[in-house]
mmCIF file of C-alpha atoms in Angstrom:
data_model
loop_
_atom_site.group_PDB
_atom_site.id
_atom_site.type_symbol
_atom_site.label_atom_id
_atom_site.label_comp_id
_atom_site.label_asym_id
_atom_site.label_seq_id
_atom_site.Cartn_x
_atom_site.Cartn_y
_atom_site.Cartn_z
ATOM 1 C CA UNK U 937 -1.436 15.975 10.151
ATOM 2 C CA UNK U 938 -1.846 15.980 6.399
ATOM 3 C CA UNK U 939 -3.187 13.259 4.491
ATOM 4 C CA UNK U 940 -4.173 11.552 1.047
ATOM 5 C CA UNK U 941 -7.494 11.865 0.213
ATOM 6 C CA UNK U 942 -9.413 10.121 -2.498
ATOM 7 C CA UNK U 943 -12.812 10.087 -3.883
ATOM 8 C CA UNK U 944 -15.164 8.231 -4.215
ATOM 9 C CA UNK U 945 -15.040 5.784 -1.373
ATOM 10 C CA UNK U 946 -16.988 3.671 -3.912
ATOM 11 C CA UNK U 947 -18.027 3.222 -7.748
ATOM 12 C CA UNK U 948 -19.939 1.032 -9.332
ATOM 13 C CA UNK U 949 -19.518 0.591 -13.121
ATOM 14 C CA UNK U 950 -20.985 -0.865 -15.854
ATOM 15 C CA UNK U 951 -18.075 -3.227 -18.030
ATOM 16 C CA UNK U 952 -16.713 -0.985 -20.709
ATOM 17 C CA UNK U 953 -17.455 2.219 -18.903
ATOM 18 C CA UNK U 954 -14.962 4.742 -18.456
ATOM 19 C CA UNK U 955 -13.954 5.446 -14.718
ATOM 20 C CA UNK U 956 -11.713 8.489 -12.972
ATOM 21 C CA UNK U 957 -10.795 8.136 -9.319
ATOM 22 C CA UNK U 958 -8.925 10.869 -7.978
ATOM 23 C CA UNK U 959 -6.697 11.661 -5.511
ATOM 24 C CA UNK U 960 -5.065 14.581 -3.715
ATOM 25 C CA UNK U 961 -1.523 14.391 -2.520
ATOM 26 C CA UNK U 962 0.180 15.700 -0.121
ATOM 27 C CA UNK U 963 0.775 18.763 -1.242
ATOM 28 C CA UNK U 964 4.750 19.022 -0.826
ATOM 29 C CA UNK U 965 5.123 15.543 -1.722
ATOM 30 C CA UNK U 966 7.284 15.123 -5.232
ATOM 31 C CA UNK U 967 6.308 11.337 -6.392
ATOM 32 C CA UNK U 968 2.715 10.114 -6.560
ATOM 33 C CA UNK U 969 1.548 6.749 -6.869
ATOM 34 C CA UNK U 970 -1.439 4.553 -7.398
ATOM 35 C CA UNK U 971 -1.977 0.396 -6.513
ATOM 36 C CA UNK U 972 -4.357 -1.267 -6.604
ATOM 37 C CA UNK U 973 -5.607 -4.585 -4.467
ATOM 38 C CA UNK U 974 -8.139 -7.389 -5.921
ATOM 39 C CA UNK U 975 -10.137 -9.054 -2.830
ATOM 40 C CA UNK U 976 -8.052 -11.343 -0.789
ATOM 41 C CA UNK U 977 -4.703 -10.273 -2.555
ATOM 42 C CA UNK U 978 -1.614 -8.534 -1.888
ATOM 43 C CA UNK U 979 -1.447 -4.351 -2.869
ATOM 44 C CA UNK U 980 0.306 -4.144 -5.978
ATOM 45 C CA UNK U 981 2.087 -1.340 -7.762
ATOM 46 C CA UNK U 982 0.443 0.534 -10.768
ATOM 47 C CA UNK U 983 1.923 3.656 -11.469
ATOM 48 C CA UNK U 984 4.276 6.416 -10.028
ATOM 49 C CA UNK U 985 4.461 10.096 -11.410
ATOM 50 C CA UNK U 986 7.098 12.431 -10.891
ATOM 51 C CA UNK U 987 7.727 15.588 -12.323
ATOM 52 C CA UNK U 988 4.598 15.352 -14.392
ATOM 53 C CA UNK U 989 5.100 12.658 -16.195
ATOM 54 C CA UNK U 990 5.445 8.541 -15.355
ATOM 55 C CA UNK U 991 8.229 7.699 -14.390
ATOM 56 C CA UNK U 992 7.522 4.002 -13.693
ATOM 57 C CA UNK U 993 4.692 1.679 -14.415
ATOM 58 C CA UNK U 994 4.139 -1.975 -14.039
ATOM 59 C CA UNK U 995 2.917 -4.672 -16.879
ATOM 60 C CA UNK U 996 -0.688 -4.065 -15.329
ATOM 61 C CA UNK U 997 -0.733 -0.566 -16.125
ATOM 62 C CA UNK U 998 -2.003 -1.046 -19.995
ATOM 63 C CA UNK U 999 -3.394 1.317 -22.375
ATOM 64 C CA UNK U 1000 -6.405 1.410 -20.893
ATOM 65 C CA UNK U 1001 -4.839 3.360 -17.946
ATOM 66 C CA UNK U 1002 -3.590 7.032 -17.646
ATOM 67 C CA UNK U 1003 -2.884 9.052 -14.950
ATOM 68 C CA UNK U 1004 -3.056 12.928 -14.769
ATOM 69 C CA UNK U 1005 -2.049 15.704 -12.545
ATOM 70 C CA UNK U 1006 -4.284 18.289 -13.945
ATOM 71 C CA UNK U 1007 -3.838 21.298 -11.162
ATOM 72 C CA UNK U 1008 -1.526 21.047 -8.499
ATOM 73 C CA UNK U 1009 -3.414 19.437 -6.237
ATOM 74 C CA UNK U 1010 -5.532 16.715 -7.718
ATOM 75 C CA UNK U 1011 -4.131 13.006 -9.128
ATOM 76 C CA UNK U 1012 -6.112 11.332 -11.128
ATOM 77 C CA UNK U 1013 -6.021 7.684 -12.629
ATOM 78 C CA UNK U 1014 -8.232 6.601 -15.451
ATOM 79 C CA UNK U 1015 -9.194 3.472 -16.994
ATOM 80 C CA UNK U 1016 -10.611 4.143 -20.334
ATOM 81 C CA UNK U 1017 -12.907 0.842 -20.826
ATOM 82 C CA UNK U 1018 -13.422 -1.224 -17.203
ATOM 83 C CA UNK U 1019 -13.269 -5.158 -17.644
ATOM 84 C CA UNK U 1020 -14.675 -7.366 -14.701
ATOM 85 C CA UNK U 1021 -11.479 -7.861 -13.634
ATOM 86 C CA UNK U 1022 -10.495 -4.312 -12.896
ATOM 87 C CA UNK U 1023 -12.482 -4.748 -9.966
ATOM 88 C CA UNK U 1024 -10.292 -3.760 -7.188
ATOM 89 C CA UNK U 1025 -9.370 -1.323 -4.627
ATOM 90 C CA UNK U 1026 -7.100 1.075 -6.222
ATOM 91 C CA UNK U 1027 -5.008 3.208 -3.618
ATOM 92 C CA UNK U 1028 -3.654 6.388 -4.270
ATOM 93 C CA UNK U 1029 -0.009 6.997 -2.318
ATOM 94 C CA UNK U 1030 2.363 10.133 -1.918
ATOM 95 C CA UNK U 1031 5.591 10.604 -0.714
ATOM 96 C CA UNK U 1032 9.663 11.779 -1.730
ATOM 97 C CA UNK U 1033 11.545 8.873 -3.224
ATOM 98 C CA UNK U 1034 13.342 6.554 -0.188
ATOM 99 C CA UNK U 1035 10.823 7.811 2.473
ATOM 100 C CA UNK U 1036 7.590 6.681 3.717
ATOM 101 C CA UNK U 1037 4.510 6.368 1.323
ATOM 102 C CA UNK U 1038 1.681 7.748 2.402
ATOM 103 C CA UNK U 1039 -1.365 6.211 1.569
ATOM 104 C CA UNK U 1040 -5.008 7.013 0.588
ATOM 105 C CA UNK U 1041 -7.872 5.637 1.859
ATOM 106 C CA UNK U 1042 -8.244 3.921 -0.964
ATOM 107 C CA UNK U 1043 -11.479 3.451 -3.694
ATOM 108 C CA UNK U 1044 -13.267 0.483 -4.177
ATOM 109 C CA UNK U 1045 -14.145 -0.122 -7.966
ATOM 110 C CA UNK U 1046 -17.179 -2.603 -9.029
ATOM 111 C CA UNK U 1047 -17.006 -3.521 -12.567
ATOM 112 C CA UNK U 1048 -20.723 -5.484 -13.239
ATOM 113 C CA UNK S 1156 12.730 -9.362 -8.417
ATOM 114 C CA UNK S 1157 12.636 -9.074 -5.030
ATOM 115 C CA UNK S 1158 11.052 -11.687 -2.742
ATOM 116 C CA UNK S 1159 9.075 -10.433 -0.058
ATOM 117 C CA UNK S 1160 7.457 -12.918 2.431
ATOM 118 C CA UNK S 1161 5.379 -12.439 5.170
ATOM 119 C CA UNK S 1162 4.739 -15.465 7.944
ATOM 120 C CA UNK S 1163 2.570 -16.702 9.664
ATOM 121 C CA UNK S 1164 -0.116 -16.497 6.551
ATOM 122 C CA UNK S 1165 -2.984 -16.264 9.144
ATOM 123 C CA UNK S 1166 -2.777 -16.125 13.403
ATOM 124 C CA UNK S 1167 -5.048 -15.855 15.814
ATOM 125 C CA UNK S 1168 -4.892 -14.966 19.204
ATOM 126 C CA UNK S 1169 -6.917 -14.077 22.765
ATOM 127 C CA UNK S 1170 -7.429 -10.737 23.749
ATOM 128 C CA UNK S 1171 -4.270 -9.617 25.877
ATOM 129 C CA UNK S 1172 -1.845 -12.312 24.421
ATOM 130 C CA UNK S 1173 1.361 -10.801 22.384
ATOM 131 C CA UNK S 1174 2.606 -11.883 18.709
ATOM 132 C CA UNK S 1175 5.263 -11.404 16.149
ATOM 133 C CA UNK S 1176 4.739 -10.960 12.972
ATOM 134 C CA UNK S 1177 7.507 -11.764 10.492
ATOM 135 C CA UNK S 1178 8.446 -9.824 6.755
ATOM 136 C CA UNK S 1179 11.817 -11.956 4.795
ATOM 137 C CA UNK S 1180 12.924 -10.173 2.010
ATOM 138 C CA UNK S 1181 15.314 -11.615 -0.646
ATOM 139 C CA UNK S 1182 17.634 -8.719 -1.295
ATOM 140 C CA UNK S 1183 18.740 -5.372 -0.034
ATOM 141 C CA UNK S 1184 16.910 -2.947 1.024
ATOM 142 C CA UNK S 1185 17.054 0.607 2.201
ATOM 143 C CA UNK S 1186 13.134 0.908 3.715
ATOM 144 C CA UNK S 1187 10.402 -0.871 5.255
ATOM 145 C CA UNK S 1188 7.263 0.157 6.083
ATOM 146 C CA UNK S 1189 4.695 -2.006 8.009
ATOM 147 C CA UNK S 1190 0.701 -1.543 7.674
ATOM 148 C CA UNK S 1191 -2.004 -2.510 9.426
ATOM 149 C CA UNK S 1192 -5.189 -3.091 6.898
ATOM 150 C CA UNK S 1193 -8.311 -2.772 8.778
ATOM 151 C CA UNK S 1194 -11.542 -4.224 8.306
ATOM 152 C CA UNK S 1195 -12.563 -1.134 6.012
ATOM 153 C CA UNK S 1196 -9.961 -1.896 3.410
ATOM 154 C CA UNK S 1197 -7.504 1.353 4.822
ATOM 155 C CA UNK S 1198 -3.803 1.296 4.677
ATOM 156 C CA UNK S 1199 -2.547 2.638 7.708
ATOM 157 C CA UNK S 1200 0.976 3.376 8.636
ATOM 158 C CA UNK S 1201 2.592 1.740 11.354
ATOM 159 C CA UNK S 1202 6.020 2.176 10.883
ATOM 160 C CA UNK S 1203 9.088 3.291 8.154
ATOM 161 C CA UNK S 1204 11.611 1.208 9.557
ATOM 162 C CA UNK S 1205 15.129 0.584 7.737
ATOM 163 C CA UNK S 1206 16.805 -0.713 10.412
ATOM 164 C CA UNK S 1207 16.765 -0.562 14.199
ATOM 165 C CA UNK S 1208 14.068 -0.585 16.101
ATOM 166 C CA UNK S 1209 10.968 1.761 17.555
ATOM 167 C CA UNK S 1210 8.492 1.537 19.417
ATOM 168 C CA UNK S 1211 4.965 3.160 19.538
ATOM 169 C CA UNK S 1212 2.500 2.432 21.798
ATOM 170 C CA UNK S 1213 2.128 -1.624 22.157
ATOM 171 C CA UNK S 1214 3.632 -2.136 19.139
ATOM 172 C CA UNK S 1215 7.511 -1.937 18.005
ATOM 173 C CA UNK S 1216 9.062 -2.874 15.090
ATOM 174 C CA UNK S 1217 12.895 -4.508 14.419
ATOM 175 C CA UNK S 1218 14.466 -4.020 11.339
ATOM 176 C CA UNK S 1219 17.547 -6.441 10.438
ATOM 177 C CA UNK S 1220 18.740 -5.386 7.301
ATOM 178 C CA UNK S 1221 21.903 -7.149 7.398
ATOM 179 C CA UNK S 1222 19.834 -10.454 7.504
ATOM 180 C CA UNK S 1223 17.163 -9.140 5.324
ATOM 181 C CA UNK S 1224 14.061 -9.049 7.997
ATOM 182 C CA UNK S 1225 11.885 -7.469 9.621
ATOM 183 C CA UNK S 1226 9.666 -8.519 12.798
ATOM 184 C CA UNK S 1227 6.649 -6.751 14.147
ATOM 185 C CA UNK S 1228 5.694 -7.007 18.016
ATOM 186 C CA UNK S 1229 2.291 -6.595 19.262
ATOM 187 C CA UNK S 1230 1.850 -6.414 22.983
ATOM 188 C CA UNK S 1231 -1.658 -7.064 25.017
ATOM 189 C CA UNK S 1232 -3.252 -7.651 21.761
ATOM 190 C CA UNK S 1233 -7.087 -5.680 21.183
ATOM 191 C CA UNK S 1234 -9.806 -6.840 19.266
ATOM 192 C CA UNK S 1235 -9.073 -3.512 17.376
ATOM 193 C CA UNK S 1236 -6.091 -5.026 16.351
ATOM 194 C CA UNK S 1237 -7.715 -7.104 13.697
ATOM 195 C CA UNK S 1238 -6.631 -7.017 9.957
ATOM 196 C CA UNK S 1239 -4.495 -7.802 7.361
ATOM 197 C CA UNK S 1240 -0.589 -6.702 8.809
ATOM 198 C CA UNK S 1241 1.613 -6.182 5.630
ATOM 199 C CA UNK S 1242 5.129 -5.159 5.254
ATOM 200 C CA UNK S 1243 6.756 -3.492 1.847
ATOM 201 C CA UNK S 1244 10.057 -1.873 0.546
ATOM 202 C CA UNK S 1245 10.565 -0.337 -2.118
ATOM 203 C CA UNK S 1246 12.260 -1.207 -5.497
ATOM 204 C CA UNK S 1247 13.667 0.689 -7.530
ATOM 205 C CA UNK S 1248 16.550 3.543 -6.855
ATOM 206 C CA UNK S 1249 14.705 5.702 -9.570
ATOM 207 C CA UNK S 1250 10.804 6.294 -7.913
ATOM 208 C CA UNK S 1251 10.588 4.030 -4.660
ATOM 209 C CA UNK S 1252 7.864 1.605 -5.981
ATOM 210 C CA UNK S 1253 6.896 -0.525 -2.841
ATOM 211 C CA UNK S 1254 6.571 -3.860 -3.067
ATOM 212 C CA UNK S 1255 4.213 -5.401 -0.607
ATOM 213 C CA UNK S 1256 4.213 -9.039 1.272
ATOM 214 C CA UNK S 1257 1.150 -11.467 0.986
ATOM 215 C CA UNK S 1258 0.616 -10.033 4.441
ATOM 216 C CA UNK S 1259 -0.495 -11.750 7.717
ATOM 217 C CA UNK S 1260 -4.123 -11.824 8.734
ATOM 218 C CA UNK S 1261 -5.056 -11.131 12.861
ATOM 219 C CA UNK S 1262 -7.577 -12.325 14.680
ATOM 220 C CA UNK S 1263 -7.895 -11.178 17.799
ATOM 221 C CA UNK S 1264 -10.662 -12.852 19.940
ATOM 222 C CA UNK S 1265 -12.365 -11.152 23.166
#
């Protein structure tokens, strides 16, 4: 069965460093998506991508974020400078809009 | 925006007893999916669900869209069935954004 897939598992940053998690979709999937969890919390929504180019973000999702679709096959979110508080797990989801989302396995960000 | 509200916050239950878990949302929706978190922080997929019911395994889901819920049965409960259970729909006619309950949190004791 095909699945999301994103690397690292894990990363471990110094504050102010510039991170890229990626993520590959599955690969006839149309809208991509990324969310992210803090410890403890609910998921919450970051990003979604469609036809190259955002098509929705949330008030989280700041300048310090981008996403990218460089190839396609690879997803990429970025976060330019990392804060303390950016410490999360940040999932990576595909899917075609009004059906299920399939989710990554997601990767867990340390800012120190 | 919507309201989406997950109860009990927390449950905890013997090995072998059944449960229900409970998702309220505040408006209408046309998908639900319900997720089982497990202890290594993955999302897996238990269920799109926008109405009716199904059934796999020992669990089934019932969606009543109508009354804006959703309930999630787990029968002869397994230790494995730990985590975090959360439900989500999505919001917004444009990309399908979920939004995603507080979530319940299972403890299943042998």
């Amino acid at each position: 069965e095909p699945e999301v897939t994103q690397t690292p598992s894990h990363q471990v940053t110094q504050m102010g460093q510039e991170v890229i998690l990626h993520c590959v979709p599955i690969s006839n999937h149309l809208y991509f998506y990324w969310y992210r969890q803090i410890l403890g919390q609910k998921v919450e929504f970051l990003v979604s991508f469609y036809n190259n180019e955002i098509s929705e973000k949330s008030e989280i999702f700041d300048d310090q974020f981008s996403v990218e679709r460089p190839d396609g096959s690879n997803f990429t979110l970025k976060i330019r400078s990392t804060k303390l508080e950016d410490s999360a797990m940040y999932f990576c989801a595909s899917g075609d809009r009004g059906e299920t989302q399939y989710f990554g396995p997601g990767t867990r960000l340390l800012v120190l | 925006g919507i309201q989406v509200e997950q109860s009990p916050p927390d449950l905890i239950l013997q090995e072998g007893a059944n449960s229900t878990l409970r998702c309220n949302f505040s408006d209408s929706v046309n998908n639900l999916q319900w997720f089982h978190q497990n202890p290594w922080g993955q999302l897996i997929n238990l269920f799109y669900i926008p109405s009716g019911t199904k059934q796999n395994g020992r669990l089934s889901a019932t969606t009543v869209a109508t009354e804006r819920y959703s309930l999630l049965y787990i029968s002869s409960s397994q230790t494995t069935d730990s985590g975090v259970y959360f439900c989500a729909v999505p919001r917004s006619s444009n990309t399908g954004k979920l939004i995603f309950g507080q979530g319940t949190t299972l403890q299943v004791k042998p």
